[in-house]
Coordinates of C-alpha atoms in Angstrom, one line a residue:
X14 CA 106.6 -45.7 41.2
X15 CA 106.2 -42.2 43.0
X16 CA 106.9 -38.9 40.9
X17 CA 109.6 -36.4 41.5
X18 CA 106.9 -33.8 42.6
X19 CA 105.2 -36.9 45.1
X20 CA 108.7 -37.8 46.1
X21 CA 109.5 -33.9 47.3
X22 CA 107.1 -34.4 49.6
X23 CA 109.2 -37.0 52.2
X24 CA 112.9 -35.6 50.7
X25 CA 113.0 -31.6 50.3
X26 CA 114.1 -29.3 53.2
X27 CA 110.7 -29.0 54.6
X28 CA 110.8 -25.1 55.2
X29 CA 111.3 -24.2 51.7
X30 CA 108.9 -27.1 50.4
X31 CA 105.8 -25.6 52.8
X32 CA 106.5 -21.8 51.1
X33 CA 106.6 -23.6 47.2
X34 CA 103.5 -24.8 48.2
X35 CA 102.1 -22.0 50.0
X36 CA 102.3 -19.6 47.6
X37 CA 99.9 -20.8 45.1
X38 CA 97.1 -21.6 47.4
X39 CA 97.5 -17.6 48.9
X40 CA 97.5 -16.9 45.0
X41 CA 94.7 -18.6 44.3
X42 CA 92.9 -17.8 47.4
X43 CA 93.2 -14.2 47.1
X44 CA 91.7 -14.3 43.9
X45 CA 88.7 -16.1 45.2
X46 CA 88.3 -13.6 48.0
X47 CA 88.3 -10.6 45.4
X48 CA 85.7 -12.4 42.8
X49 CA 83.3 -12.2 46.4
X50 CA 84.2 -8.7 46.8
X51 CA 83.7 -7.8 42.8
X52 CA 80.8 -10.1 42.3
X53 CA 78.5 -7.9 45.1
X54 CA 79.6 -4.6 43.9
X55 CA 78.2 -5.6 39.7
X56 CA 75.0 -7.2 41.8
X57 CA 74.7 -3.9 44.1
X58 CA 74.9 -1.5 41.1
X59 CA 72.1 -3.8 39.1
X60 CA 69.5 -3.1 41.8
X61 CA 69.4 -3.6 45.9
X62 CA 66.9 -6.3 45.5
X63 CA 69.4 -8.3 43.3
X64 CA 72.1 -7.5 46.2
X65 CA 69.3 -8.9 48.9
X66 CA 68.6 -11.8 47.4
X67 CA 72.4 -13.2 46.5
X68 CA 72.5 -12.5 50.7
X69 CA 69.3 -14.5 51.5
X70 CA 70.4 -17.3 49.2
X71 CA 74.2 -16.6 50.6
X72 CA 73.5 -19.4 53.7
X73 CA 72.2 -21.9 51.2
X74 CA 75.2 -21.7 49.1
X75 CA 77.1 -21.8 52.6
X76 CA 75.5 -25.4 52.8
X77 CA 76.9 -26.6 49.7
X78 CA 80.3 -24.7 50.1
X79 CA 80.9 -26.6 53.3
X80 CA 80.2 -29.9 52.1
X81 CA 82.6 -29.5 48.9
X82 CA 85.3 -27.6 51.8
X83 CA 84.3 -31.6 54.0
X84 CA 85.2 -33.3 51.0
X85 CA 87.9 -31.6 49.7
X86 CA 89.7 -31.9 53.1
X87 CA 88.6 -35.3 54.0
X88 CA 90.0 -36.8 50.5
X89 CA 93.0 -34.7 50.6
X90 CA 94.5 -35.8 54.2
X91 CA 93.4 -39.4 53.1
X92 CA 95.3 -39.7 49.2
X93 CA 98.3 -37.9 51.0
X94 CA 99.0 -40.4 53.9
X95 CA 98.2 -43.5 51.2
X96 CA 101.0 -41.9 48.8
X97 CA 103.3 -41.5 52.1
X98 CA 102.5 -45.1 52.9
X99 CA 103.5 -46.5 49.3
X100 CA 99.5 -47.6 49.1
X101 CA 99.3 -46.0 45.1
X102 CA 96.9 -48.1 44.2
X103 CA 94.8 -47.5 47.2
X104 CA 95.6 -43.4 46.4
X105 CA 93.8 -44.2 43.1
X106 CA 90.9 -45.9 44.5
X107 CA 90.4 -43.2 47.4
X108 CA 90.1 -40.5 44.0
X109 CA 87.9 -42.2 42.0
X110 CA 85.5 -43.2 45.4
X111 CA 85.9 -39.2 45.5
X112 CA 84.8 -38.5 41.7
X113 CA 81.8 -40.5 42.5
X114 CA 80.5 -38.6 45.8
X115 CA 80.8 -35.3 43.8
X116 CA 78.2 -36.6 40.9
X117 CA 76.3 -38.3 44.3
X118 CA 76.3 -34.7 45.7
X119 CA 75.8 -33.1 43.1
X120 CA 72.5 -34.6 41.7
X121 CA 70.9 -34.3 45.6
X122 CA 71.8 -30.4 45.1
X123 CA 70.6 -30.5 41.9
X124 CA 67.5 -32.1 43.0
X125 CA 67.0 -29.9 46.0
X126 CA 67.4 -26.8 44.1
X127 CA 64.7 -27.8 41.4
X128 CA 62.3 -28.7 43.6
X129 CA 62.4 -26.7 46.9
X130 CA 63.9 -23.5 46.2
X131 CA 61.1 -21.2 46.5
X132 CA 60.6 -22.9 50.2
X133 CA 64.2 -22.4 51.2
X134 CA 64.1 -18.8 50.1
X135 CA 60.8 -18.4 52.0
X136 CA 62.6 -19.3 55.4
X137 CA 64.1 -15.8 54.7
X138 CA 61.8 -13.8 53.5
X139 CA 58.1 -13.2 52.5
X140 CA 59.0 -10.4 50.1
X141 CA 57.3 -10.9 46.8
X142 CA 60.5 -9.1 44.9
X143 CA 62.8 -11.0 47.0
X144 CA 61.3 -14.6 46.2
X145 CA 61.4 -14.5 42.8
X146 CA 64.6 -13.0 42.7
X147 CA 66.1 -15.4 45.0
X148 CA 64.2 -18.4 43.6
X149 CA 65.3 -17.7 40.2
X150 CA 69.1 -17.1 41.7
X151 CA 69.1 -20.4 43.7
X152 CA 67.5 -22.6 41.6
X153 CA 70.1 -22.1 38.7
X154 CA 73.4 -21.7 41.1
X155 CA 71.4 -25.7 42.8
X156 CA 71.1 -27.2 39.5
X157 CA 75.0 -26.0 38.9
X158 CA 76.2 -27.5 42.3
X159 CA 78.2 -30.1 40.8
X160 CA 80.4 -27.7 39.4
X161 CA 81.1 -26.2 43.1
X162 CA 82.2 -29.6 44.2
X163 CA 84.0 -30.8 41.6
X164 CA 86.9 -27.8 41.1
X165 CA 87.0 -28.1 44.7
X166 CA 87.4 -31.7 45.2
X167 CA 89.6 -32.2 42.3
X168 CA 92.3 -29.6 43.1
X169 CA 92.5 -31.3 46.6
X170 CA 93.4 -34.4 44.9
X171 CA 96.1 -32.6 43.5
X172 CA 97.5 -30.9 46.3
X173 CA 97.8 -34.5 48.2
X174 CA 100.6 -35.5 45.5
X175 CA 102.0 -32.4 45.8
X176 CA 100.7 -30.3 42.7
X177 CA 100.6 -26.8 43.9
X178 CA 100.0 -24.9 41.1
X179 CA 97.3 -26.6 38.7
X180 CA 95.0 -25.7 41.6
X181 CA 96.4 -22.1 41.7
X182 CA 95.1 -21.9 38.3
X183 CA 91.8 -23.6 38.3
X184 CA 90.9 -20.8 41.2
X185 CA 92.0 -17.9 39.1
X186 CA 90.5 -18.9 35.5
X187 CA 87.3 -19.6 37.8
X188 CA 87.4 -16.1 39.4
X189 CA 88.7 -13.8 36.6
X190 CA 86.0 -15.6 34.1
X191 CA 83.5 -14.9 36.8
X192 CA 84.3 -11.0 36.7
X193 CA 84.0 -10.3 32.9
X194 CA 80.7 -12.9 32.8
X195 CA 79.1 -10.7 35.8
X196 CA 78.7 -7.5 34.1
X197 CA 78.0 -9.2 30.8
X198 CA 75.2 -11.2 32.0
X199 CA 74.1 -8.9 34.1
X200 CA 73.8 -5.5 32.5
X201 CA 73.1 -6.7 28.9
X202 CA 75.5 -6.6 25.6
X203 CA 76.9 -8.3 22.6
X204 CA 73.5 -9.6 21.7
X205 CA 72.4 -10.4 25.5
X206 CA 70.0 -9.2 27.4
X207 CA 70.1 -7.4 30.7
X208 CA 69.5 -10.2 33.0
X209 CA 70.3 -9.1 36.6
X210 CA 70.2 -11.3 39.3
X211 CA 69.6 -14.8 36.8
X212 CA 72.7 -13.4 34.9
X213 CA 74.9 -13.2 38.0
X214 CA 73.7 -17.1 38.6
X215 CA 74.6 -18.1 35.1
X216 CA 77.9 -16.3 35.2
X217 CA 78.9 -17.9 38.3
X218 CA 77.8 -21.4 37.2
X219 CA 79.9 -21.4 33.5
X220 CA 83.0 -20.0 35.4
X221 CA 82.3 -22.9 37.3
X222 CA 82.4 -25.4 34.6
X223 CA 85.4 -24.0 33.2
X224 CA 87.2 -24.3 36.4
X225 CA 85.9 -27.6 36.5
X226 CA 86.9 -29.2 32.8
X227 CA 90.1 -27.8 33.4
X228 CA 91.3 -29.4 36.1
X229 CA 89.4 -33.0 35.3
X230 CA 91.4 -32.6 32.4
X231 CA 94.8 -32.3 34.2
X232 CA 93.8 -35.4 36.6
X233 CA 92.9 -37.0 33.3
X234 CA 95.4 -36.5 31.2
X235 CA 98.2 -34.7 33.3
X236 CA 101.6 -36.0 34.4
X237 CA 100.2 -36.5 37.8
X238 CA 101.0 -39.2 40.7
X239 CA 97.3 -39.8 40.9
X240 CA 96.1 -41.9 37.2
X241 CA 92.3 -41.8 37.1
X242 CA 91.8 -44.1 34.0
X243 CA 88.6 -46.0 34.8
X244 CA 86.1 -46.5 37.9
X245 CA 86.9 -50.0 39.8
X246 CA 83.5 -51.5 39.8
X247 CA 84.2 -52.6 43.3
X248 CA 82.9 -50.4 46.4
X249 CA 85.0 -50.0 49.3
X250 CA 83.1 -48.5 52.2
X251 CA 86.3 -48.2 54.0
X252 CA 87.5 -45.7 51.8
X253 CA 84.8 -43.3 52.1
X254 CA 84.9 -43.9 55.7
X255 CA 87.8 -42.3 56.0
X256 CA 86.9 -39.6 53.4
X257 CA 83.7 -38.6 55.8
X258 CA 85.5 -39.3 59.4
X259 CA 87.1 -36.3 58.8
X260 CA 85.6 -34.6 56.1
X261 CA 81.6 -33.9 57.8
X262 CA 83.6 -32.2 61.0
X263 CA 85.2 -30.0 58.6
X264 CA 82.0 -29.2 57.5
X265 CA 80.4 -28.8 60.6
X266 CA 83.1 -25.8 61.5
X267 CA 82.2 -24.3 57.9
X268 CA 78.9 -24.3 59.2
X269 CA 79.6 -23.1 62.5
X270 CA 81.2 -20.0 61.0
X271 CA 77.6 -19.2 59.6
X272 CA 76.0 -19.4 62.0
X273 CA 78.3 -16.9 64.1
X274 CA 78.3 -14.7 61.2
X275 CA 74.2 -14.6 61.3
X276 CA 74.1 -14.3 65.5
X277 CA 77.0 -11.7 65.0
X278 CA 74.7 -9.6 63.0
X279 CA 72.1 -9.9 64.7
X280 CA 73.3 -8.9 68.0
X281 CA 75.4 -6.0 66.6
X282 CA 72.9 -4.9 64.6
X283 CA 70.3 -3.8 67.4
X284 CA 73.3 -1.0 68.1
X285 CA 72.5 0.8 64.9
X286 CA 73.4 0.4 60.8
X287 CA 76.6 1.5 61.2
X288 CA 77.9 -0.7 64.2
X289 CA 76.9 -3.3 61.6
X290 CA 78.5 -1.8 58.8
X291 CA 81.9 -1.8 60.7
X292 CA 81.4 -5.2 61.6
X293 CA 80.9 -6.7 57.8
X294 CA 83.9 -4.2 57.1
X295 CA 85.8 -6.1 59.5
X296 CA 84.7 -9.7 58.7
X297 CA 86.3 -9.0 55.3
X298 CA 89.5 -7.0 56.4
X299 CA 89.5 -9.8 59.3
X300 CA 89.6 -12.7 55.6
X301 CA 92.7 -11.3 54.0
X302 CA 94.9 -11.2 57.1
X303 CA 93.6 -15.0 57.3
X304 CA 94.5 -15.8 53.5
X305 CA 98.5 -16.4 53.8
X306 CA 97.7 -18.7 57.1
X307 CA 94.9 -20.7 55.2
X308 CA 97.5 -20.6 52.5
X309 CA 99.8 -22.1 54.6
X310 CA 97.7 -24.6 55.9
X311 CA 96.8 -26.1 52.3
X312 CA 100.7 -26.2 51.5
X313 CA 101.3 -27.5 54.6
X314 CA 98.5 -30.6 55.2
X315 CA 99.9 -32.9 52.0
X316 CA 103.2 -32.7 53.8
X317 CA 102.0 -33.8 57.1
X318 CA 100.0 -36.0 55.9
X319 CA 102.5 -37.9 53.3
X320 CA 105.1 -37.8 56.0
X321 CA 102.9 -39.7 58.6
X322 CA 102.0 -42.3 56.1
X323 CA 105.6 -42.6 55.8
X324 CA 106.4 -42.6 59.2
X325 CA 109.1 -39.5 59.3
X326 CA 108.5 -38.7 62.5
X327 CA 110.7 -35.4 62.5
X328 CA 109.7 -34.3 58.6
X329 CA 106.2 -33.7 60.4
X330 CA 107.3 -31.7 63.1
X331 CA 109.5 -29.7 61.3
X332 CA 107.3 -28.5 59.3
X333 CA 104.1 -27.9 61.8
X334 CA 106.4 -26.2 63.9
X335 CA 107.7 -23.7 60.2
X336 CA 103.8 -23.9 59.7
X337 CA 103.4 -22.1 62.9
X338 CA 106.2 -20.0 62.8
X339 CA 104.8 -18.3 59.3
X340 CA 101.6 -18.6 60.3
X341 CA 102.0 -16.2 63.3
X342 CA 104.8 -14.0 61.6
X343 CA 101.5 -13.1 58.9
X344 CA 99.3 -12.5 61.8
X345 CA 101.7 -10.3 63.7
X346 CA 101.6 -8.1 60.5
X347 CA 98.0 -7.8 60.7
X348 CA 98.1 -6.9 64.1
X349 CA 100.3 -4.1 63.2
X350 CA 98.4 -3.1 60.0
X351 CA 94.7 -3.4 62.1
X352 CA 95.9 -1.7 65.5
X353 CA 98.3 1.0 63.9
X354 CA 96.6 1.9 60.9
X355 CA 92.9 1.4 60.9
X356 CA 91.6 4.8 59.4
X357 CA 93.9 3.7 56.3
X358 CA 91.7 0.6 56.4
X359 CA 88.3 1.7 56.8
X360 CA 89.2 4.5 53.9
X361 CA 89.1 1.9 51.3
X362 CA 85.2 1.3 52.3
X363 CA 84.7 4.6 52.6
X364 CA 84.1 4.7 56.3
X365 CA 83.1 8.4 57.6
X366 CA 81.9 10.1 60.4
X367 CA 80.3 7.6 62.9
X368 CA 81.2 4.3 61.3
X369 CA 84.6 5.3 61.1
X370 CA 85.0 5.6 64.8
X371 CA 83.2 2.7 65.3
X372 CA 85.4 0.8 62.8
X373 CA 88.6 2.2 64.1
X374 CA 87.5 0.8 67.5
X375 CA 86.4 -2.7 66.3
X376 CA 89.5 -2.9 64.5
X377 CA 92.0 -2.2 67.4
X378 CA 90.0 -4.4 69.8
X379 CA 89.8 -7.0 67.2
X380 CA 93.4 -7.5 66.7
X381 CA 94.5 -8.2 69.9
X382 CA 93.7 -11.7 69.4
X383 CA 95.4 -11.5 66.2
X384 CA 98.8 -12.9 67.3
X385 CA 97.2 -16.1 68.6
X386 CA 95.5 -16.7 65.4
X387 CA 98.6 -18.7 63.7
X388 CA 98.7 -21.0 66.1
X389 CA 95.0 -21.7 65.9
X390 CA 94.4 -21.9 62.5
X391 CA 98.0 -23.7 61.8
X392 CA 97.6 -26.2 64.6
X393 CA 93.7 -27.6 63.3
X394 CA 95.2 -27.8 60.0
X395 CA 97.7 -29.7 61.3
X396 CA 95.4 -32.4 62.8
X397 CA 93.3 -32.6 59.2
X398 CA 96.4 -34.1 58.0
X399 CA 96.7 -36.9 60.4
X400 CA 93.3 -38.0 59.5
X401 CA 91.8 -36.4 62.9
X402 CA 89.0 -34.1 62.9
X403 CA 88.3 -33.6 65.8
X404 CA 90.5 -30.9 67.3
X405 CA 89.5 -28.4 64.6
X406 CA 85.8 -29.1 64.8
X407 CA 86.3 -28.8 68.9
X408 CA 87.8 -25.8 68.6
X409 CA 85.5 -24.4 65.9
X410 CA 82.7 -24.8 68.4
X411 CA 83.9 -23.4 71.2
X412 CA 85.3 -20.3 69.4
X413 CA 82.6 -19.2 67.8
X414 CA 79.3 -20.6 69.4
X415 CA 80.5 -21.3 72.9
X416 CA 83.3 -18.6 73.5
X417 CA 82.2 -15.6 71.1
X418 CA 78.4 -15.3 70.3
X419 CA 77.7 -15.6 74.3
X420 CA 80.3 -12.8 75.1
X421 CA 79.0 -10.7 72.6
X422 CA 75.6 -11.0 73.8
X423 CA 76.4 -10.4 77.6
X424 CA 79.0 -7.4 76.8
X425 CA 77.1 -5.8 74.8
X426 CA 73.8 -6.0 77.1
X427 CA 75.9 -5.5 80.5
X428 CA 78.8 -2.6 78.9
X429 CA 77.5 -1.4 75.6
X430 CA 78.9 -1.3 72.1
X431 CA 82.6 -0.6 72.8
X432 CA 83.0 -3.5 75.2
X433 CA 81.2 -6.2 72.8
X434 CA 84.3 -6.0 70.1
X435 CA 86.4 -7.6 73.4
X436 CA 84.1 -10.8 72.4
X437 CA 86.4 -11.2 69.8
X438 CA 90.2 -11.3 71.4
X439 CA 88.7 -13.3 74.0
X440 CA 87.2 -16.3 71.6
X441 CA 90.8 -16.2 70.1
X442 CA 92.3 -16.9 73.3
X443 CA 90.3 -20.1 74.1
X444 CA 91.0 -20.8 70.4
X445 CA 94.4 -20.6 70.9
X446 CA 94.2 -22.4 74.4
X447 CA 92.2 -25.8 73.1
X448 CA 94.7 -26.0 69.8
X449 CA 97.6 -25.5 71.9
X450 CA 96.5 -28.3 74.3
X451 CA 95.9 -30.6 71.4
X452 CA 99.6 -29.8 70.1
X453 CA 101.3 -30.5 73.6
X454 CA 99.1 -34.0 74.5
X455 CA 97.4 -35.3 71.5
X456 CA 100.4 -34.5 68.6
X457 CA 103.1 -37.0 70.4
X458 CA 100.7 -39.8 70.6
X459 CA 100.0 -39.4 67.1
X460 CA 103.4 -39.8 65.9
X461 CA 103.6 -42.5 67.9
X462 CA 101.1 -44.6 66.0
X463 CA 100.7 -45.9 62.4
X464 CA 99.1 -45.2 60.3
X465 CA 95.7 -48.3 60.1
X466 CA 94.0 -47.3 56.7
X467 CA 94.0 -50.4 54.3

């Protein structure tokens, strides 16, 4: 028998039900994106060869991050469309097959990290300081890994049936635990020792494992939809089938986004240290406008995907299309904030002199593509809850390795520094044109079928 909270999911006015679910993930987000901003500054004022090596080992981590994000997605869309269905029992199955690829996962990383560390930090660097320092980082954060899959795994398992806010707070006891462990650990007191860059590893690790008992414990003993009471000795490859048919090309776009991020710098980065300043300033500006949208997305996926198991045909357009209204109405704001205001911006980094102008020129250029973003990000989000991965991972590629890292490239060769920023408008545009070509031609003929997981 389906919960009250499950039930919302196929009964409430859909516009009010996406923004009850919204706002925790944007919550929860937000506090996520601020441990990542806090977390570098403790690091940075320990030593700058602490700071380098957490961004040598940052790509690493990336690896791991975007398996969990795979995961986390694939089991989601796939426990949301059983409980839409009426399939409980199958639900169940699908999150216990999920509790066992996060130990499966997490021993390889474990295993990888105890072994091959020192190699993987050499692909980097041949520093002396920097090796030790990043060996001694990764190998603890790798032999922790299970505790990035399994807060993120498990508070997708939620979301399908519904639960908003257990999630919400698993992200923020991770992240505000994080911040008082990082100074802590890392500059000595209370009968520690000082242990830089190993501190910052064994901070993030134990705010981990807090994140992660907390909400196993909720899925355990919680008043959920979801009862995970014992393994089912039997193995249903079917299930993770489904878990991985949409989960690795979720990863793959995780991926792709480091990858642009690495060519980005590089490219920029023959133009001077403060060209790449401005863009790193931007990157993170560039994440907070993005928070409410991804926000929206996570509130938004359970109730496409419950809704298509259950065959409500105009419950799941109804709320892509509110999904897309918000989403842009957030990214029009940024536009505004970005084009009119970007010395107010750039002041809260400190930006002077040359990098300001640079950064106040990035930041204009930049948000042009800003009002097609919603529709973008909205729209592959969207398709994750169907089960179908690969209109996000399409447009993914061709955003941000086809579109944008080529563009840069030539602009900046053929027009200088000024021009390369329109790189970034102009892979927004294809974004926007591939998602919204998915929306007209492949949404219909999804709604048209049924949903065939068994």
């Amino acid at each position: 028998m389906q919960k009250e909270r499950t039930k919302r999911l196929g009964t409430a006015p859909e516009f009010s039900l996406l923004v009850k679910l919204s706002i925790p993930a944007v919550i929860g987000l937000s506090v996520q994106a601020l441990y990542s901003v806090v977390d570098s500054v403790f690091v940075a004022r320990y030593s700058t060869v602490a700071l380098s090596a957490l961004t040598i080992c940052f790509p690493v981590q990336l690896v791991i991050i975007a398996l969990a994000v795979g995961i986390e997605v694939g089991g989601n869309s796939l426990i949301s469309r059983l409980l839409g269905a009426g399939k409980l029992d199958r639900a169940n199955q699908a999150a216990e097959h999920l509790l066992g690829v996060i130990v499966v996962f997490g021993v390889l990383s474990a295993l990888v990290g105890t072994y091959f560390s020192k190699d993987l930090i050499a692909i980097f660097s041949d520093d002396p300081a920097l090796l030790v320092a990043g060996e001694s980082y990764l190998r603890i954060v790798l032999a922790g890994s299970i505790v990035v899959y399994a807060p993120m795994v498990l508070c997708g398992i939620l979301r399908a049936e519904g639960n908003a806010v257990a999630p919400m707070v698993t992200m923020i006891l991770g992240g505000l635990l994080n911040i008082v462990l990082d100074p802590w650990f890392i500059f000595g007191g209370w009968g520690i020792g000082a242990m830089g860059v190993v501190g910052a590893a064994w901070a993030t690790v134990l705010a981990r494992i807090a994140s992660s008992l907390f909400v196993l414990l909720v899925l355990l003993f919680g008043n959920n939809q979801i009862a995970i009471r014992r393994f089912h000795l039997s193995f249903d490859y079917r299930l993770i089938f489904e878990i991985f048919k949409i989960g690795l090309p979720i990863a793959m776009i995780e991926l792709f986004g480091s990858v642009m991020m690495a060519g980005a710098n590089k490219i920029v980065g023959n133009f001077g240290l403060d060209a790449l300043a401005a863009l790193g300033i931007y990157f993170r500006l560039h994440l907070f406008i993005l928070l409410p949208v991804i926000g929206i997305g996570q509130g938004l996926m359970p109730i496409v995907g419950y809704n298509f198991g259950h065959q409500k045909t105009s419950r799941v357009k109804n709320t892509i299309r509110h999904g897309l209204v918000l989403g842009t109405g957030f990214c029009l704001v940024g536009f505004v904030l970005f084009f009119a205001f970007p010395g107010l911006l750039l002041a809260m980094f400190g930006a002077k002199g040359e990098l300001l102008e640079i950064g106040k020129t990035v930041l204009r250029i930049a948000s042009l593509g800003f009002p097609l973003v919603g529709v973008s990000v909205i729209g592959s989000i969207s398709f994750q809850g169907f089960g179908v991965g690969y209109p996000p991972f399409v447009e993914s590629l061709i955003r941000q390795i086809v579109v944008m890292l080529p563009a840069m490239w030539i602009l900046g060769e053929l027009y200088g520094l000024p021009w390369l920023w329109y790189s970034i408008p102009l892979s927004e545009l294809f974004s926007f044109a591939v998602i919204a070509s998915f929306l007209l031609f492949l949404l219909p003929k999804l709604l048209a079928k049924k949903m065939t997981v068994k």
